[in-house]
PDB file of C-alpha atoms and ligand atoms in Angstrom:
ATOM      1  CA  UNK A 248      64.115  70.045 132.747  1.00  0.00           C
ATOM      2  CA  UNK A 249      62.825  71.891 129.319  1.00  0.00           C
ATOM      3  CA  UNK A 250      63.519  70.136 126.272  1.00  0.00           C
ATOM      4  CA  UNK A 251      62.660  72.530 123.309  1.00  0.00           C
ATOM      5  CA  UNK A 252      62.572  71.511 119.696  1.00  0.00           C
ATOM      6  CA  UNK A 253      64.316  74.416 117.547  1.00  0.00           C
ATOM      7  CA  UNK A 254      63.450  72.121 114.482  1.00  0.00           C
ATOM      8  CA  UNK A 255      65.355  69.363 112.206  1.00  0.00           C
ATOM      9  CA  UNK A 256      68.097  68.124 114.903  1.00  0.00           C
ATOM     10  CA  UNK A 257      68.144  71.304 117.100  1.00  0.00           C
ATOM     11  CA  UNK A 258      66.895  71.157 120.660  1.00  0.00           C
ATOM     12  CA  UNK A 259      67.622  73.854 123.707  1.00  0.00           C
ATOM     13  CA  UNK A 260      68.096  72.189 126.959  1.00  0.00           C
ATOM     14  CA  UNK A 261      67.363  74.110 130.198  1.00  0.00           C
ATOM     15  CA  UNK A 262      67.771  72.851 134.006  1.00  0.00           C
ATOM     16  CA  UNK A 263      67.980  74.707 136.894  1.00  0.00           C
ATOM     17  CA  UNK A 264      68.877  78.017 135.492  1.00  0.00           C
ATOM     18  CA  UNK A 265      71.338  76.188 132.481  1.00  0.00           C
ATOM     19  CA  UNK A 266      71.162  76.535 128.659  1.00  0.00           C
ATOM     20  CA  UNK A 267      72.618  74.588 126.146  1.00  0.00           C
ATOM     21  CA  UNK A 268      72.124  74.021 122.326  1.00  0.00           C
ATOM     22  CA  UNK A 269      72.360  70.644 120.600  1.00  0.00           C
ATOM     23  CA  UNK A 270      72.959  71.086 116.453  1.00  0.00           C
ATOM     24  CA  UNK A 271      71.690  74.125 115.736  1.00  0.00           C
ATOM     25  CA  UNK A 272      70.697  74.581 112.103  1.00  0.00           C
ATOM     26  CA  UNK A 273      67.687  77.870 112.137  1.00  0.00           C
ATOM     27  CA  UNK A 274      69.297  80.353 110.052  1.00  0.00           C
ATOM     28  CA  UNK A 275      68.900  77.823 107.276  1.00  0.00           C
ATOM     29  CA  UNK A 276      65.425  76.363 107.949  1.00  0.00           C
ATOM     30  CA  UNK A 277      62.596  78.051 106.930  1.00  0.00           C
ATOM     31  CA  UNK A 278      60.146  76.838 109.644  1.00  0.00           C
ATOM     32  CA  UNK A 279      62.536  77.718 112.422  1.00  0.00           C
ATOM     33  CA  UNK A 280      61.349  80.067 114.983  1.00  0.00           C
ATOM     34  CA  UNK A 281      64.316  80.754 117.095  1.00  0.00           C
ATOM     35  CA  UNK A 282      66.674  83.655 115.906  1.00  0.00           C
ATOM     36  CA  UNK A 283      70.318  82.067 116.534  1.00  0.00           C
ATOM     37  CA  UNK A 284      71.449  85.654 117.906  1.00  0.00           C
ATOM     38  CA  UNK A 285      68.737  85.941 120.378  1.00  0.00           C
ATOM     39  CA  UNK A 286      69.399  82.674 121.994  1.00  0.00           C
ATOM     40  CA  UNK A 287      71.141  83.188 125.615  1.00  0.00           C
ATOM     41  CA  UNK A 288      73.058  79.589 125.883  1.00  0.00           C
ATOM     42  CA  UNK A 289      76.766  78.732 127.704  1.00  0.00           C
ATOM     43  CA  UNK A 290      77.290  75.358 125.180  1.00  0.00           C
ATOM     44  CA  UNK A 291      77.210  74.430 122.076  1.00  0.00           C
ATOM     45  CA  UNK A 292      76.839  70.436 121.777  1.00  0.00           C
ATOM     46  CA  UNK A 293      77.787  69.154 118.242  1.00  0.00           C
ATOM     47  CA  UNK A 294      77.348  65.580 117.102  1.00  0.00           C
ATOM     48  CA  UNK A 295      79.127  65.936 114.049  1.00  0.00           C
ATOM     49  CA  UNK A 296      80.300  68.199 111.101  1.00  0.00           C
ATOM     50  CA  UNK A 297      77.256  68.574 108.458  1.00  0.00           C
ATOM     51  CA  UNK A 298      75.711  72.014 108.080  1.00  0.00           C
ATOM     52  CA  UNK A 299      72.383  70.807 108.977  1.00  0.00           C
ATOM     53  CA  UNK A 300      73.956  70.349 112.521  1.00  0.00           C
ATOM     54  CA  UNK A 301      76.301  72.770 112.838  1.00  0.00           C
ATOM     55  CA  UNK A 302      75.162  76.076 110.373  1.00  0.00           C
ATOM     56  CA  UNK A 303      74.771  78.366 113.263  1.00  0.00           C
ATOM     57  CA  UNK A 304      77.046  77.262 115.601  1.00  0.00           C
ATOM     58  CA  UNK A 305      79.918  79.899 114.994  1.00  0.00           C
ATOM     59  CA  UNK A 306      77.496  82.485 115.210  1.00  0.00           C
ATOM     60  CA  UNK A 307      75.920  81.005 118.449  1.00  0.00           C
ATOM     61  CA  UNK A 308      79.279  80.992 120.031  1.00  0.00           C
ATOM     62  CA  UNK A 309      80.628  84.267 119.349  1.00  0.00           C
ATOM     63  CA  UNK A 310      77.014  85.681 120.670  1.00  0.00           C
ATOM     64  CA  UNK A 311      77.498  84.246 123.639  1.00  0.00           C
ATOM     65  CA  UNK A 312      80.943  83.912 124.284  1.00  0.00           C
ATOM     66  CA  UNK A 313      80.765  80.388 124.928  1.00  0.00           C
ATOM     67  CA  UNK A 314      82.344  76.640 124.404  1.00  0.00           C
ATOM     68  CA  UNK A 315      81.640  74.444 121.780  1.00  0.00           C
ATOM     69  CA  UNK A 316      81.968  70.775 122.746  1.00  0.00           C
ATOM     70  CA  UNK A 317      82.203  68.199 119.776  1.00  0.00           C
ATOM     71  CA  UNK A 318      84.183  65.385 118.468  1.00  0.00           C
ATOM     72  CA  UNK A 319      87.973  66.552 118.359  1.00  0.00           C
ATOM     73  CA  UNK A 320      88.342  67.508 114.729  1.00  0.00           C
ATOM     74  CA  UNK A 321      85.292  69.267 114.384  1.00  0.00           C
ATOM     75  CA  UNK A 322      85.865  71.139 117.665  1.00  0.00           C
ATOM     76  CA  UNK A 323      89.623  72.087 116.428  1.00  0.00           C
ATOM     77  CA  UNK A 324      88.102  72.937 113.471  1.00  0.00           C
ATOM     78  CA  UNK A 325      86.091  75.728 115.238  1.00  0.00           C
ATOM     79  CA  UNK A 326      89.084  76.418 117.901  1.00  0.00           C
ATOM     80  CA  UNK A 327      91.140  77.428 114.653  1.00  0.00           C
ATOM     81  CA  UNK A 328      88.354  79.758 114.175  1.00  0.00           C
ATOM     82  CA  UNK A 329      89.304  81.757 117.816  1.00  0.00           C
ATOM     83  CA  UNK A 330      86.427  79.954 119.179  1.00  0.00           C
ATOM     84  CA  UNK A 331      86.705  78.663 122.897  1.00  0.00           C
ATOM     85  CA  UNK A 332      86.072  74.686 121.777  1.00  0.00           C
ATOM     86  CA  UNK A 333      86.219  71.607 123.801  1.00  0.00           C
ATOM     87  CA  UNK A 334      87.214  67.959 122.153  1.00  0.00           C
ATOM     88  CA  UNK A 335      85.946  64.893 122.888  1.00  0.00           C
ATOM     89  CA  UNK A 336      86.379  61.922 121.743  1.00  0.00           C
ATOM     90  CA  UNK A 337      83.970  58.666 121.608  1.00  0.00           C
ATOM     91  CA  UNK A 338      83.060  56.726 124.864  1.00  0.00           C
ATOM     92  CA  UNK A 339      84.459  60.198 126.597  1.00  0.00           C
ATOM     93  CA  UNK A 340      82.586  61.669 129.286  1.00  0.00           C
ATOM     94  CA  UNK A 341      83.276  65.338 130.762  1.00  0.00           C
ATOM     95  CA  UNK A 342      81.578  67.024 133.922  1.00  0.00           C
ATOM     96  CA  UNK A 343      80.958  70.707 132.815  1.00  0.00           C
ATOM     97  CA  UNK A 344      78.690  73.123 135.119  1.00  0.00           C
ATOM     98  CA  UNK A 345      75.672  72.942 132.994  1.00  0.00           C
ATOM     99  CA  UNK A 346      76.557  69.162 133.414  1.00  0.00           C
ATOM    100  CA  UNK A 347      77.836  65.887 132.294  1.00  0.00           C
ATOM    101  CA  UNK A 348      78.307  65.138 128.450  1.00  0.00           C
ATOM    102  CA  UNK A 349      79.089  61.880 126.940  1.00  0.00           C
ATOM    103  CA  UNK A 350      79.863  61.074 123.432  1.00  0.00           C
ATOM    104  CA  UNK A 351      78.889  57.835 121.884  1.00  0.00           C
ATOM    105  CA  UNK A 352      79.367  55.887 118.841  1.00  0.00           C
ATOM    106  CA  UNK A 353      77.147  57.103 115.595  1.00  0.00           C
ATOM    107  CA  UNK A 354      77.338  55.340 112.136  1.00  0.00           C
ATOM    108  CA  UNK A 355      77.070  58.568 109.658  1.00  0.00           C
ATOM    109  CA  UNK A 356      80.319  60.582 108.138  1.00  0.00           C
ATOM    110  CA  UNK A 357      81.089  64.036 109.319  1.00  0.00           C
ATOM    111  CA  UNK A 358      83.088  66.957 107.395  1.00  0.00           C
ATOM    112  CA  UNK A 359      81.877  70.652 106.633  1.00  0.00           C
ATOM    113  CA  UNK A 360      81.822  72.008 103.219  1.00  0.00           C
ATOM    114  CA  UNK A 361      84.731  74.270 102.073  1.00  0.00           C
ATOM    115  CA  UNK A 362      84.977  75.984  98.660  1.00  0.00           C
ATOM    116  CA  UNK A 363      87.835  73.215  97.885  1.00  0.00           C
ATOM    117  CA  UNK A 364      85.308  70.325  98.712  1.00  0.00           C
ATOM    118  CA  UNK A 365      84.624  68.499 102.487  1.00  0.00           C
ATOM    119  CA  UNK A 366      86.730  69.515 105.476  1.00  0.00           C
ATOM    120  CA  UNK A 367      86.875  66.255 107.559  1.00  0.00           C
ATOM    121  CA  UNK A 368      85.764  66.351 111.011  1.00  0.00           C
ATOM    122  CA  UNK A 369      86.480  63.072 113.249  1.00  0.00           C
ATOM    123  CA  UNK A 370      83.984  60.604 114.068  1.00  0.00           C
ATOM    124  CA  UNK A 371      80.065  61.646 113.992  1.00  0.00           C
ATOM    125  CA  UNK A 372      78.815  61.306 117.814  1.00  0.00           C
ATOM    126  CA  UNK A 373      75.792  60.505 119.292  1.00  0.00           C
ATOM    127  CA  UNK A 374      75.450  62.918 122.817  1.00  0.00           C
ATOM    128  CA  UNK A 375      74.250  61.729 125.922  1.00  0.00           C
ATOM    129  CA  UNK A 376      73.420  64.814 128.583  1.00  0.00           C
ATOM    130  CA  UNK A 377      72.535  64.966 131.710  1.00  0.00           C
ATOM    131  CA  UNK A 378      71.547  67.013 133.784  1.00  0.00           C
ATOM    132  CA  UNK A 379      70.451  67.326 137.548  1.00  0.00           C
ATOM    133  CA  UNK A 380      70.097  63.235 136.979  1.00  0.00           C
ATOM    134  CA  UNK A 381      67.923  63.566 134.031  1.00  0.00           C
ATOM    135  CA  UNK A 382      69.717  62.042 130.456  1.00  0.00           C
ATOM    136  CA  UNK A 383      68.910  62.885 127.118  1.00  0.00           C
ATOM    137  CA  UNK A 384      70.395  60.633 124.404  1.00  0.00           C
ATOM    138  CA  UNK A 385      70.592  62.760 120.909  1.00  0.00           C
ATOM    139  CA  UNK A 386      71.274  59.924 118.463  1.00  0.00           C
ATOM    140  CA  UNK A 387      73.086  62.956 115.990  1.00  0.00           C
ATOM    141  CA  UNK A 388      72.716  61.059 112.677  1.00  0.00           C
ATOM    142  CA  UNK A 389      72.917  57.628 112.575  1.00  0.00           C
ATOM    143  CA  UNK A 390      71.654  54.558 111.646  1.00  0.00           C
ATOM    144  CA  UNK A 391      70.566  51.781 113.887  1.00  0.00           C
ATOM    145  CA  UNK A 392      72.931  49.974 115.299  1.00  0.00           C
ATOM    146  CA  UNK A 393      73.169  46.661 118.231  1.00  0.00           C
ATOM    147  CA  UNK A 394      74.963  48.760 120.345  1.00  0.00           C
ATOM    148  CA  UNK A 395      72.090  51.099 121.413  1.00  0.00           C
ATOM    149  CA  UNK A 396      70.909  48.449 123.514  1.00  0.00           C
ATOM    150  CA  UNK A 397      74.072  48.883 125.859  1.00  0.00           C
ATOM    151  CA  UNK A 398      73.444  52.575 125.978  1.00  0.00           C
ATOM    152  CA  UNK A 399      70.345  52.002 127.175  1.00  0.00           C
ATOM    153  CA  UNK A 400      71.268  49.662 129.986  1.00  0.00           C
ATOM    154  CA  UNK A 401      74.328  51.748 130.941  1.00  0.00           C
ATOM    155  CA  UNK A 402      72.868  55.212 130.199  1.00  0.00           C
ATOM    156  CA  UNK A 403      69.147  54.679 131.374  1.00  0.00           C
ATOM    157  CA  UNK A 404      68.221  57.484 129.136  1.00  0.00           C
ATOM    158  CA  UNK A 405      64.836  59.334 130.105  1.00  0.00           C
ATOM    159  CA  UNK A 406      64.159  60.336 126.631  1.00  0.00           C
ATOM    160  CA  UNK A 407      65.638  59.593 123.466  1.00  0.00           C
ATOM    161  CA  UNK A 408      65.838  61.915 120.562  1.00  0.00           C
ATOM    162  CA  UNK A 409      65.464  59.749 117.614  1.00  0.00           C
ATOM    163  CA  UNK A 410      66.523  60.413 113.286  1.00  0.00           C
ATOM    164  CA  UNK A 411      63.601  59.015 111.940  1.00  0.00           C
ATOM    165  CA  UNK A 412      63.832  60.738 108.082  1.00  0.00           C
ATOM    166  CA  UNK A 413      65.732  57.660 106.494  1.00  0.00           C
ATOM    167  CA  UNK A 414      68.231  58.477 103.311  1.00  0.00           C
ATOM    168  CA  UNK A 415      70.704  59.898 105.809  1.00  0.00           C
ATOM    169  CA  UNK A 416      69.895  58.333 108.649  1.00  0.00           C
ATOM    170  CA  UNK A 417      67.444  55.805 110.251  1.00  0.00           C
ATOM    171  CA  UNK A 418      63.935  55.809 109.174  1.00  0.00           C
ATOM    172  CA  UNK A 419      60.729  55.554 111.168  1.00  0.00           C
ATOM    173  CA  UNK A 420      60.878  51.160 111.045  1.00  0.00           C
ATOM    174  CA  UNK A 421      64.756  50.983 112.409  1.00  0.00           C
ATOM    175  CA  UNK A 422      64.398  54.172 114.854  1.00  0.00           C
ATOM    176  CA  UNK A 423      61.224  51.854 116.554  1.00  0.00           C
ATOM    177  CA  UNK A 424      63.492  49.458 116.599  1.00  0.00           C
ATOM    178  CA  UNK A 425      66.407  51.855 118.409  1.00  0.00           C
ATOM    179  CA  UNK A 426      63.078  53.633 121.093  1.00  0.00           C
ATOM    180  CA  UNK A 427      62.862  49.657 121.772  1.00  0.00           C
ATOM    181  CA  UNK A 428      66.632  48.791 122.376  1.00  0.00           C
ATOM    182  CA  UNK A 429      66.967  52.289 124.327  1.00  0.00           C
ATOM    183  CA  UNK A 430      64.103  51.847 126.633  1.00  0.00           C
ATOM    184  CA  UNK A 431      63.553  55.409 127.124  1.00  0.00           C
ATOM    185  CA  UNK A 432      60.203  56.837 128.801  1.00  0.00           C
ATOM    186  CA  UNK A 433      60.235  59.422 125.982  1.00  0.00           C
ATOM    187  CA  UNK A 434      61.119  59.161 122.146  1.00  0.00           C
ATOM    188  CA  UNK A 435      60.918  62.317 120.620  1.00  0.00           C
ATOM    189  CA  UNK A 436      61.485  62.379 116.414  1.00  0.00           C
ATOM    190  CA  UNK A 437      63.975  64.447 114.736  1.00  0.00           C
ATOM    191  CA  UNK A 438      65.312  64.974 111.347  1.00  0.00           C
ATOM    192  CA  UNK A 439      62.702  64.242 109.118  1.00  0.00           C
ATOM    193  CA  UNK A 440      60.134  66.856 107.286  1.00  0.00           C
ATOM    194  CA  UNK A 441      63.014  69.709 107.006  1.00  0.00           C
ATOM    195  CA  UNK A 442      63.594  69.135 103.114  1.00  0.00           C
ATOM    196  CA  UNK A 443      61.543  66.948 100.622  1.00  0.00           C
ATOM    197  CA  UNK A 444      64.133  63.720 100.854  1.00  0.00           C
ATOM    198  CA  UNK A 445      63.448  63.207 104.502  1.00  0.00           C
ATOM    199  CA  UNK A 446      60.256  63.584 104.255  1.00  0.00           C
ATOM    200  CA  UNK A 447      58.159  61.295 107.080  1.00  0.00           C
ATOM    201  CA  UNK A 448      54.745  60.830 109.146  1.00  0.00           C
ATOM    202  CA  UNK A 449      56.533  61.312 112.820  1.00  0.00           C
ATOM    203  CA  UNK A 450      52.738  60.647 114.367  1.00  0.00           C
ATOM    204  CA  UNK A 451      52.484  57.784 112.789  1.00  0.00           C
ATOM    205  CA  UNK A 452      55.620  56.602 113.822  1.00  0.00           C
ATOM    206  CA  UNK A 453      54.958  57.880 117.715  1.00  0.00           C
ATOM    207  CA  UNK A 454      51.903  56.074 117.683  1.00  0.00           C
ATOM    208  CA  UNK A 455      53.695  52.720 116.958  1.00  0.00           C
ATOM    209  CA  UNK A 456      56.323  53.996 119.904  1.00  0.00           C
ATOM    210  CA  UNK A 457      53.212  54.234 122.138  1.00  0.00           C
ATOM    211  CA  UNK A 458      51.936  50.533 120.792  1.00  0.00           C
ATOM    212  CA  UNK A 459      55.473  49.369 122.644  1.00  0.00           C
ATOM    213  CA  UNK A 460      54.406  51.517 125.914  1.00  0.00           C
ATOM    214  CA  UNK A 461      56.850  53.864 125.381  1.00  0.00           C
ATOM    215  CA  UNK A 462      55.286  57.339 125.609  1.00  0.00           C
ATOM    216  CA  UNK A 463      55.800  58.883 121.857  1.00  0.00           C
ATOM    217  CA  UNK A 464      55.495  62.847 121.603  1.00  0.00           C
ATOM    218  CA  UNK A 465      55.857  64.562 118.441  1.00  0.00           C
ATOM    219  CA  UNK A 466      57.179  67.587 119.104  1.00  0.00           C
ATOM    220  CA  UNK A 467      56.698  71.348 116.942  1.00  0.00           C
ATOM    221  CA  UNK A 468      58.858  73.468 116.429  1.00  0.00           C
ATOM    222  CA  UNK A 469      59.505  75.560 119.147  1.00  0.00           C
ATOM    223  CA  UNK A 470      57.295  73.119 121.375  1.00  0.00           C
ATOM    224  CA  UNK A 471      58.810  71.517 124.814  1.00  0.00           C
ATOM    225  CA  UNK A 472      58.597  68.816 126.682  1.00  0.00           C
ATOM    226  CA  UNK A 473      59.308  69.357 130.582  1.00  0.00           C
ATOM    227  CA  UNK A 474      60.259  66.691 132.180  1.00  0.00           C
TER     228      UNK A 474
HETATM  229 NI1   NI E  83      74.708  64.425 108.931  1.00  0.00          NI
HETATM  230 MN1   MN E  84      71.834  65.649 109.251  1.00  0.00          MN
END
């Protein structure tokens, strides 16, 4: 499996000849080096609603012609667009050919902005992916919670994609905490360093996840980790 970091939340998952997108916000970061149009993908995976998760997935989509899985509201949302869209809901799993997605619990809020204020969009998610036996748990945005431990033991993630830019989500201290509970060979770090408020020293924090014996990798942008 490839596991590239598009920057901020977005990663590009390929197995065996499959591409998917998690959150894709690069139209709207500088530092992004993907073009959302050139991107040859058959899923979108959404965690929740906020334009730093979601800004290019319409565009994406209509590209390639493809689905859009995300928490019900959010995928309606994009289904009343003409988009081909796929709900789930929360402790829902679904087999798809690029393979199995699960949603799981995430304490954030989710809505997209309209001209008339938020749009509310369901529950925020957590996504748990796997493919060809190999999971990846993107936390979306969240903070820590007790839970995590039990998607570790029932999930067995192989690496975990961690929010370490606090404000919004967990910082560096509770998302050690979370690499911990999950037990995950790999932590990789995620939304922090995009805009000044989130702001955070991922090495320093993946050297801590390394003190645990957890293997830490900070990841650029456009950088992968094959696993
Ligand atoms: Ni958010
Ligand atoms: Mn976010």
């Amino acid at each position: 499996m490839k596991l590239t970091f598009a920057g901020h939340s977005t990663f590009i998952v390929e197995q065996n000849g499959h591409r998917v997108i998690i959150d894709p916000f690069l139209s709207g970061n500088p530092a992004a080096v993907h073009k959302p149009l050139d991107l040859h993908v058959e899923a979108v995976l959404l965690s929740h609603g906020h334009g730093d998760h979601t800004l290019d997935a319409e565009a994406i989509a209509r590209a390639n012609d493809c689905v859009i899985v995300a928490p019900n509201e959010l995928a309606n949302y994009f289904g009343a667009k003409g988009l081909k869209a796929h709900p789930m809901g929360i402790g829902g799993s679904r087999q798809f050919e690029f393979g199995r997605v699960k949603f799981t619990q995430a304490f954030h809020s989710s809505s997209v902005e309209s001209e008339s204020g938020p749009i509310y969009t369901g529950m925020p998610a957590g996504i748990l992916l796997t493919m060809d036996g190999i999971t990846i748990y993107h936390a979306g945005d969240t903070g820590l919670f007790g839970d995590m431990k039990i998607i570790g033991e029932m999930a067995k993630p192989d690496v975990a994609l961690l929010p370490i830019g606090d404000n919004f989500t967990m910082g560096p201290d509770d998302a050690l905490v979370a690499a911990q509970w999950l037990g995950a060979k790999h932590v990789v770090p995620m939304h922090y360093d995009t805009f000044g408020l989130i702001a955070q020293d991922a090495e320093l924090f993946v050297n801590k996840v390394n003190a645990l014996g957890l293997q830490g990798v900070v990841l650029k942008i456009g950088e992968s980790l094959d696993l």
